Short mmCIF file of C-alpha atoms in Angstrom, two decimals:
data_model
loop_
_atom_site.label_atom_id
_atom_site.label_comp_id
_atom_site.label_asym_id
_atom_site.label_seq_id
_atom_site.Cartn_x
_atom_site.Cartn_y
_atom_site.Cartn_z
CA MET K 25 36.83 -11.35 -25.36
CA THR K 26 38.79 -8.26 -24.33
CA ALA K 27 38.63 -5.50 -26.93
CA SER K 28 41.91 -5.08 -28.80
CA ARG K 29 43.90 -1.91 -28.26
CA PRO K 30 44.55 0.43 -31.20
CA ARG K 31 47.78 -0.55 -32.90
CA LYS K 32 50.80 1.66 -32.64
CA SER K 33 51.83 3.19 -35.95
CA TYR K 34 55.03 2.31 -37.79
CA ASP K 35 56.23 5.93 -37.75
CA GLY K 36 59.98 6.11 -38.06
CA VAL K 37 60.41 2.63 -39.55
CA VAL K 38 61.94 2.46 -43.03
CA LEU K 39 63.17 -0.12 -45.52
CA ALA K 40 66.38 0.30 -47.49
CA VAL K 41 68.75 -1.49 -49.89
CA PRO K 42 66.51 -3.72 -52.02
CA VAL K 43 68.55 -6.70 -53.22
CA ALA K 44 67.81 -9.40 -55.79
CA VAL K 45 70.48 -12.02 -56.44
CA PRO K 46 69.80 -13.02 -60.08
CA TYR K 47 67.94 -16.29 -60.36
CA GLU K 48 69.18 -19.49 -62.00
CA ARG K 49 66.97 -22.32 -63.21
CA TYR K 50 69.20 -24.88 -61.49
CA SER K 51 72.12 -24.40 -59.11
CA ILE K 52 74.75 -26.71 -57.70
CA GLU K 53 75.17 -24.32 -54.77
CA SER K 54 73.43 -24.67 -51.39
CA ALA K 55 70.81 -22.30 -50.01
CA HIS K 56 73.55 -21.05 -47.66
CA TRP K 57 75.55 -19.83 -50.65
CA TRP K 58 72.57 -17.84 -51.93
CA ILE K 59 71.90 -16.36 -48.48
CA GLY K 60 75.55 -15.37 -48.26
CA ARG K 61 75.39 -13.65 -51.65
CA ALA K 62 72.40 -11.66 -50.45
CA LEU K 63 74.11 -10.65 -47.20
CA ARG K 64 77.21 -9.50 -49.06
CA THR K 65 75.13 -7.43 -51.49
CA LEU K 66 73.17 -5.88 -48.60
CA ALA K 67 76.42 -4.90 -46.86
CA ASP K 68 77.87 -3.43 -50.05
CA GLY K 69 74.65 -1.50 -50.68
CA ALA K 70 74.61 -0.12 -47.15
CA GLY K 71 78.31 0.70 -47.17
CA ILE K 72 78.97 -1.18 -43.92
CA SER K 73 80.19 -4.59 -42.83
CA HIS K 74 77.59 -7.35 -42.65
CA ARG K 75 78.74 -7.76 -39.04
CA GLU K 76 76.98 -4.48 -38.29
CA PHE K 77 73.62 -6.13 -38.97
CA ASP K 78 72.53 -6.77 -35.39
CA GLY K 79 69.26 -8.34 -36.54
CA PHE K 80 68.75 -11.23 -38.94
CA ALA K 81 65.48 -12.68 -40.28
CA VAL K 82 65.74 -15.57 -42.70
CA SER K 83 63.27 -17.66 -44.69
CA SER K 84 64.24 -20.74 -46.70
CA PHE K 85 62.87 -24.18 -47.50
CA THR K 86 66.22 -25.72 -48.44
CA MET K 87 68.75 -24.66 -45.82
CA GLY K 88 67.98 -27.65 -43.60
CA PRO K 89 69.09 -29.14 -41.37
CA ASP K 90 70.28 -25.68 -40.32
CA ALA K 91 68.10 -23.00 -38.77
CA ALA K 92 68.83 -19.29 -38.52
CA ILE K 93 70.97 -19.73 -35.42
CA ALA K 94 73.44 -21.93 -37.29
CA LEU K 95 73.81 -19.33 -40.02
CA THR K 96 75.08 -16.75 -37.54
CA GLN K 97 78.29 -18.72 -37.07
CA HIS K 98 78.50 -19.63 -40.73
CA PHE K 99 78.42 -15.97 -41.80
CA GLY K 100 80.21 -14.41 -38.84
CA LEU K 101 77.16 -12.58 -37.51
CA THR K 102 76.61 -11.69 -33.85
CA PRO K 103 72.99 -10.50 -33.81
CA ARG K 104 71.02 -9.52 -30.75
CA TRP K 105 67.75 -10.21 -32.60
CA LEU K 106 67.09 -13.33 -34.67
CA ASP K 107 64.08 -14.79 -36.46
CA HIS K 108 63.49 -17.88 -38.60
CA LEU K 109 60.31 -17.56 -40.64
CA PRO K 110 59.05 -20.77 -42.28
CA MET K 111 55.93 -19.12 -43.72
CA GLY K 112 56.67 -19.25 -47.43
CA GLY K 113 55.06 -16.45 -49.40
CA ALA K 114 54.01 -14.51 -46.29
CA SER K 115 57.49 -14.54 -44.73
CA GLY K 116 58.70 -11.25 -46.17
CA ILE K 117 55.89 -9.16 -44.75
CA VAL K 118 55.90 -11.06 -41.46
CA SER K 119 59.63 -10.31 -41.14
CA ILE K 120 58.94 -6.63 -41.80
CA ARG K 121 56.30 -6.51 -39.05
CA ARG K 122 58.49 -8.15 -36.45
CA ALA K 123 61.63 -6.27 -37.38
CA ALA K 124 59.73 -2.97 -37.37
CA ARG K 125 58.58 -3.41 -33.80
CA ALA K 126 62.06 -4.44 -32.71
CA VAL K 127 63.71 -1.35 -34.18
CA GLN K 128 60.98 0.88 -32.73
CA ALA K 129 61.67 -0.59 -29.28
CA GLY K 130 65.42 -0.13 -29.65
CA ASP K 131 66.06 -3.86 -29.38
CA VAL K 132 67.94 -3.78 -32.68
CA ASN K 133 69.33 -1.20 -35.10
CA ILE K 134 69.53 -2.86 -38.51
CA VAL K 135 67.71 -6.05 -39.49
CA ALA K 136 68.77 -7.97 -42.59
CA CYS K 137 65.68 -9.72 -43.98
CA VAL K 138 66.80 -12.45 -46.36
CA ALA K 139 65.00 -15.22 -48.24
CA ALA K 140 66.78 -17.69 -50.49
CA ASP K 141 66.52 -21.19 -51.85
CA THR K 142 68.54 -23.37 -54.12
CA ASN K 143 67.14 -25.58 -56.86
CA GLN K 144 69.20 -28.63 -57.58
CA VAL K 145 67.87 -31.39 -59.82
CA ASP K 146 65.91 -33.14 -57.06
CA THR K 147 65.31 -30.18 -54.70
CA PHE K 148 61.62 -29.74 -55.45
CA ARG K 149 60.91 -33.44 -54.98
CA LYS K 150 62.68 -33.50 -51.62
CA THR K 151 60.94 -30.32 -50.45
CA LEU K 152 57.57 -31.72 -51.44
CA ALA K 153 58.15 -34.99 -49.61
CA SER K 154 58.63 -33.25 -46.27
CA PHE K 155 56.62 -30.05 -46.75
CA SER K 156 53.51 -30.83 -44.70
CA ARG K 157 52.51 -33.70 -42.44
CA PHE K 158 48.87 -32.82 -43.10
CA ALA K 159 49.37 -33.11 -46.85
CA GLN K 160 51.18 -36.41 -46.38
CA ASP K 161 48.23 -37.77 -44.44
CA ALA K 162 45.35 -36.26 -46.43
CA SER K 163 46.35 -36.22 -50.09
CA TYR K 164 49.56 -38.13 -50.80
CA PRO K 165 47.91 -41.54 -50.25
CA TYR K 166 45.59 -40.74 -53.15
CA GLY K 167 48.48 -40.00 -55.50
CA ALA K 168 48.06 -36.21 -55.32
CA GLY K 169 51.36 -34.58 -54.51
CA GLY K 170 52.41 -30.97 -54.76
CA PRO K 171 50.64 -27.63 -54.98
CA ASN K 172 49.31 -27.90 -58.54
CA ALA K 173 46.47 -30.27 -57.64
CA SER K 174 45.52 -28.39 -54.48
CA PHE K 175 45.40 -25.02 -56.19
CA ALA K 176 43.58 -26.53 -59.16
CA LEU K 177 40.79 -27.48 -56.75
CA ILE K 178 40.65 -23.90 -55.48
CA ALA K 179 40.71 -22.49 -59.02
CA ARG K 180 37.95 -24.75 -60.31
CA ALA K 181 35.70 -23.91 -57.34
CA TYR K 182 36.37 -20.20 -57.86
CA MET K 183 35.59 -20.44 -61.58
CA ASP K 184 32.36 -22.32 -60.96
CA ARG K 185 31.18 -19.86 -58.31
CA TYR K 186 32.21 -16.53 -59.80
CA GLY K 187 32.39 -17.13 -63.54
CA ALA K 188 36.12 -16.65 -64.02
CA THR K 189 37.51 -18.11 -67.23
CA ARG K 190 40.92 -19.30 -68.36
CA GLU K 191 41.03 -16.21 -70.57
CA ASP K 192 40.78 -14.04 -67.45
CA PHE K 193 43.70 -15.83 -65.82
CA GLY K 194 45.57 -15.66 -69.10
CA LYS K 195 45.22 -11.90 -69.27
CA LEU K 196 47.14 -11.62 -66.00
CA CYS K 197 49.83 -14.06 -67.13
CA VAL K 198 50.33 -12.31 -70.46
CA ALA K 199 50.59 -8.88 -68.78
CA GLN K 200 53.16 -10.18 -66.30
CA ARG K 201 55.24 -11.64 -69.10
CA ASP K 202 55.15 -8.26 -70.84
CA ASN K 203 56.44 -6.67 -67.64
CA ALA K 204 59.10 -9.34 -67.21
CA LEU K 205 60.58 -8.58 -70.62
CA ARG K 206 61.66 -5.24 -69.11
CA TYR K 207 63.18 -6.84 -66.00
CA PRO K 208 66.74 -8.06 -66.71
CA HIS K 209 66.71 -10.87 -64.12
CA ALA K 210 63.46 -12.54 -65.24
CA LEU K 211 64.02 -16.13 -66.34
CA MET K 212 61.16 -16.00 -68.85
CA LYS K 213 62.66 -14.10 -71.77
CA LYS K 214 60.12 -14.77 -74.55
CA PRO K 215 56.87 -12.85 -75.15
CA LEU K 216 53.68 -14.71 -74.30
CA THR K 217 50.42 -14.31 -76.21
CA LEU K 218 46.96 -15.25 -75.00
CA GLU K 219 46.79 -17.83 -77.76
CA GLN K 220 49.98 -19.47 -76.52
CA TYR K 221 48.64 -19.40 -72.97
CA MET K 222 45.36 -21.04 -73.97
CA SER K 223 46.97 -23.77 -76.08
CA ALA K 224 49.71 -24.74 -73.60
CA ARG K 225 49.75 -28.30 -72.34
CA PRO K 226 47.56 -29.12 -69.34
CA ILE K 227 49.15 -29.66 -65.93
CA ALA K 228 46.22 -30.11 -63.51
CA GLU K 229 42.93 -28.88 -64.92
CA PRO K 230 42.05 -26.07 -65.11
CA PHE K 231 45.76 -25.21 -64.95
CA HIS K 232 47.96 -25.34 -68.00
CA LEU K 233 51.68 -24.70 -68.27
CA PHE K 234 51.71 -20.91 -67.92
CA ASP K 235 49.47 -20.91 -64.84
CA CYS K 236 52.26 -22.50 -62.84
CA VAL K 237 55.46 -20.98 -61.49
CA MET K 238 58.83 -22.40 -62.44
CA PRO K 239 61.02 -23.46 -59.48
CA CYS K 240 64.48 -21.95 -59.55
CA ALA K 241 67.32 -20.78 -57.30
CA GLY K 242 67.80 -17.23 -56.09
CA ALA K 243 67.61 -14.74 -53.25
CA GLU K 244 65.85 -11.51 -52.29
CA ALA K 245 66.68 -9.25 -49.35
CA PHE K 246 66.29 -5.83 -47.78
CA LEU K 247 67.11 -3.94 -44.57
CA VAL K 248 64.72 -2.66 -41.89
CA MET K 249 65.86 0.20 -39.64
CA ARG K 250 64.86 3.50 -38.10
CA GLU K 251 64.78 6.56 -40.30
CA GLU K 252 67.61 8.24 -38.43
CA THR K 253 69.81 5.20 -39.04
CA ALA K 254 69.16 5.35 -42.78
CA VAL K 255 69.89 9.09 -42.80
CA SER K 256 73.15 8.59 -40.90
CA LEU K 257 74.24 6.00 -43.48
CA GLY K 258 73.17 8.17 -46.39
CA LEU K 259 70.71 5.55 -47.62
CA PRO K 260 67.56 6.30 -49.62
CA PHE K 261 64.59 4.55 -48.06
CA VAL K 262 60.88 3.84 -48.24
CA ARG K 263 58.44 4.26 -45.38
CA LEU K 264 56.37 1.50 -43.82
CA LEU K 265 52.83 2.83 -43.44
CA SER K 266 50.98 -0.31 -42.38
CA ALA K 267 51.16 -4.09 -42.38
CA ILE K 268 48.90 -7.02 -41.50
CA GLU K 269 49.14 -10.79 -41.22
CA ARG K 270 46.57 -13.51 -40.53
CA HIS K 271 46.89 -17.29 -40.34
CA ASN K 272 44.31 -20.04 -40.87
CA ALA K 273 41.58 -17.56 -41.72
CA PHE K 274 38.05 -18.81 -42.35
CA PRO K 275 38.78 -22.45 -41.50
CA ASP K 276 35.12 -23.42 -41.93
CA ASP K 277 35.06 -22.54 -45.64
CA ALA K 278 34.72 -25.84 -47.51
CA VAL K 279 37.05 -24.63 -50.27
CA GLN K 280 39.25 -21.58 -49.96
CA MET K 281 37.60 -18.61 -51.66
CA ARG K 282 39.14 -15.88 -49.53
CA GLY K 283 42.23 -15.21 -47.49
CA GLY K 284 43.01 -13.50 -44.22
CA TRP K 285 43.37 -10.10 -45.90
CA VAL K 286 39.57 -9.71 -45.61
CA MET K 287 39.74 -9.82 -41.83
CA ASP K 288 42.31 -7.05 -41.50
CA ARG K 289 42.16 -4.87 -44.60
CA ASP K 290 40.28 -2.05 -42.84
CA GLU K 291 43.18 -1.87 -40.40
CA LEU K 292 45.68 -2.02 -43.29
CA TYR K 293 44.21 1.06 -44.95
CA GLY K 294 43.25 2.76 -41.70
CA MET K 295 46.78 2.72 -40.30
CA ALA K 296 48.01 4.27 -43.54
CA SER K 297 45.11 6.78 -43.71
CA LEU K 298 44.55 5.63 -47.29
CA THR K 299 41.96 3.82 -49.40
CA PRO K 300 42.47 1.32 -52.23
CA ASP K 301 42.01 4.19 -54.70
CA ASP K 302 45.21 5.79 -53.35
CA ILE K 303 47.43 2.84 -54.27
CA ASP K 304 49.62 3.43 -57.34
CA PHE K 305 50.70 -0.17 -57.95
CA VAL K 306 50.19 -3.61 -56.45
CA GLN K 307 52.54 -6.57 -56.08
CA THR K 308 50.52 -9.70 -55.28
CA TYR K 309 51.84 -13.12 -54.42
CA ASP K 310 51.27 -14.98 -57.67
CA ASP K 311 52.00 -18.66 -57.43
CA TYR K 312 48.88 -19.05 -59.60
CA PRO K 313 46.82 -16.29 -61.28
CA VAL K 314 43.65 -17.27 -59.43
CA ILE K 315 45.37 -16.28 -56.17
CA SER K 316 46.16 -12.83 -57.57
CA MET K 317 42.51 -12.43 -58.55
CA MET K 318 41.48 -13.45 -55.05
CA GLN K 319 43.79 -10.79 -53.63
CA PHE K 320 42.28 -8.07 -55.83
CA GLU K 321 38.98 -8.83 -54.10
CA ASP K 322 40.19 -9.45 -50.58
CA LEU K 323 42.34 -6.32 -50.54
CA GLY K 324 39.36 -4.18 -51.49
CA PHE K 325 40.04 -3.26 -55.11
CA CYS K 326 36.72 -4.87 -56.03
CA GLY K 327 33.98 -6.83 -54.29
CA LYS K 328 33.98 -10.56 -53.61
CA GLY K 329 33.21 -12.38 -56.82
CA GLU K 330 33.98 -9.29 -58.91
CA GLY K 331 37.56 -10.31 -59.65
CA PRO K 332 36.80 -11.57 -63.18
CA ASP K 333 35.08 -8.32 -64.17
CA PHE K 334 37.88 -6.31 -62.55
CA VAL K 335 40.42 -8.14 -64.70
CA ARG K 336 38.34 -7.58 -67.84
CA GLN K 337 38.04 -3.85 -67.13
CA HIS K 338 41.72 -3.14 -66.42
CA THR K 339 45.15 -3.50 -67.93
CA PHE K 340 47.98 -4.77 -65.76
CA THR K 341 51.20 -3.82 -67.53
CA ILE K 342 53.63 -1.23 -66.22
CA ASP K 343 51.83 1.51 -68.16
CA GLY K 344 48.37 0.03 -67.62
CA SER K 345 45.38 1.21 -65.61
CA PHE K 346 46.34 -1.08 -62.70
CA PRO K 347 50.13 -1.72 -62.66
CA HIS K 348 50.55 -5.19 -61.18
CA ASN K 349 53.58 -7.39 -60.49
CA THR K 350 55.76 -4.99 -62.40
CA SER K 351 58.88 -7.18 -62.46
CA GLY K 352 56.85 -10.05 -63.94
CA GLY K 353 56.10 -11.73 -60.64
CA GLN K 354 56.91 -15.32 -59.91
CA LEU K 355 54.98 -16.46 -62.98
CA SER K 356 57.59 -14.89 -65.26
CA VAL K 357 60.63 -14.16 -63.06
CA GLY K 358 60.59 -17.61 -61.43
CA GLN K 359 59.86 -18.93 -57.97
CA ALA K 360 63.05 -19.16 -55.92
CA GLY K 361 61.33 -21.00 -53.09
CA ALA K 362 60.74 -18.82 -50.05
CA ALA K 363 62.29 -15.86 -51.89
CA GLY K 364 58.99 -15.61 -53.77
CA GLY K 365 57.55 -13.98 -50.66
CA HIS K 366 60.19 -11.25 -50.81
CA LEU K 367 60.16 -10.68 -54.59
CA GLY K 368 57.23 -8.24 -54.52
CA ILE K 369 58.66 -6.32 -51.57
CA VAL K 370 62.00 -5.78 -53.28
CA GLU K 371 60.29 -4.68 -56.51
CA ALA K 372 57.96 -2.35 -54.58
CA MET K 373 60.97 -0.76 -52.91
CA ARG K 374 62.65 -0.22 -56.28
CA GLN K 375 59.50 1.40 -57.61
CA LEU K 376 59.25 3.83 -54.69
CA LEU K 377 62.97 4.60 -54.77
CA GLY K 378 62.74 5.37 -58.49
CA SER K 379 65.39 2.75 -59.22
CA ALA K 380 63.28 0.17 -61.06
CA GLY K 381 64.81 0.93 -64.45
CA GLY K 382 62.82 -0.59 -67.29
CA THR K 383 59.97 -1.62 -65.01
CA GLN K 384 59.52 1.82 -63.45
CA VAL K 385 55.93 3.04 -63.14
CA ALA K 386 55.66 6.80 -63.56
CA ASP K 387 54.97 9.10 -60.62
CA VAL K 388 54.39 6.48 -57.93
CA LYS K 389 54.01 7.50 -54.31
CA VAL K 390 52.38 4.52 -52.60
CA GLY K 391 52.44 0.79 -53.29
CA LEU K 392 50.84 -2.29 -51.79
CA VAL K 393 52.51 -5.69 -51.56
CA SER K 394 50.81 -8.87 -50.39
CA GLY K 395 51.96 -12.33 -49.38
CA PHE K 396 50.34 -15.75 -49.32
CA GLY K 397 51.72 -19.14 -48.45
CA MET K 398 51.93 -22.50 -46.77
CA ILE K 399 49.35 -24.59 -48.56
CA ASN K 400 48.78 -27.94 -46.89
CA TYR K 401 46.22 -29.93 -48.85
CA ASP K 402 43.23 -27.65 -49.35
CA ARG K 403 44.18 -24.04 -48.57
CA GLY K 404 46.98 -21.58 -47.98
CA LEU K 405 47.32 -20.83 -44.30
CA ALA K 406 49.26 -17.55 -44.25
CA SER K 407 48.27 -14.19 -45.71
CA ALA K 408 49.86 -10.78 -45.23
CA ALA K 409 50.05 -7.33 -46.78
CA ALA K 410 51.93 -4.05 -46.36
CA ILE K 411 51.63 -0.53 -47.69
CA LEU K 412 54.87 1.26 -48.46
CA ALA K 413 55.45 4.90 -49.44
CA ARG K 414 58.26 6.82 -51.01
CA GLN K 415 60.55 8.81 -48.78
CA SER K 416 58.96 12.21 -49.45
CA VAL K 417 55.37 11.15 -48.71
#
């Protein structure tokens, strides 16, 4: 195999205008409506017409039968760069990577990265029915449908191997709910105690109610551009220091115990000239707390199998020793379909811009956000991560 060339840095690439369209438990509107809301808010935040976005990256599970190309006519866009990213929770970071290289090359000036989904009464059922041919063939015939059972298998194997307990997972869920109470758009508005977590009704053992995200409707979005473009528009921005993605990592593992972050994390920190100790906050993809624990390990904050002890030794609230999912994450804000992969990016941007309001962590300079997605029947296929820094770093 030919040795890979050193990667070019992301110098000069910035992110601006973090947008969250407030979530709703159910919506009669289409995904297109939510995408349109996000585009309008991006344009208002940038102080320009949405027609000046000459790049468009979109992720959605519920905008079918349309693809990104159809949305250009629907919204009056005329982009010279277009991407449709059906990678679920990894889509946001993947869109950043691709948009960053395009703006560096001069192929595009401003890329609108948008993720949105609706949630009508039967949306989740319809999405599940057509989500994965492999899941249809391998697990549906046995009466196992949806992510809960697949992730329960992963969680039970992880608990058996590394000694994690439901109390460990509950500590993360309770901390995220505490954070969410400070985030005005979180759908979960009531405090959560560990006792309530432990006594909640079972869903798919070892998962109980508060281990699982709540489907909802909503949108998240941001802009990718060159620094000089942001300066000319008078926009505050955050810097992209590094980013990685990996798909179908470790396919020979009998049960998923690790993600693709392990394969590329040295490059993630090396490009940024940082170590895990330099990170001020972390936004993990949290469809289930076991996946957040796996990311703590695979992103180098502790060794493999040390996730349970890491959780026991730290606090994860906004003012804790390891600020994590500061808006509440999907477990307490809600999972607006593919927008879940953009939720952590938007919150990380707010943190670094100093505009996070009640969820603001003090004196932050650098944050890490990670993505994970596209479970078929036994593992998530996509993993990604990015390190972002405030403008003055």
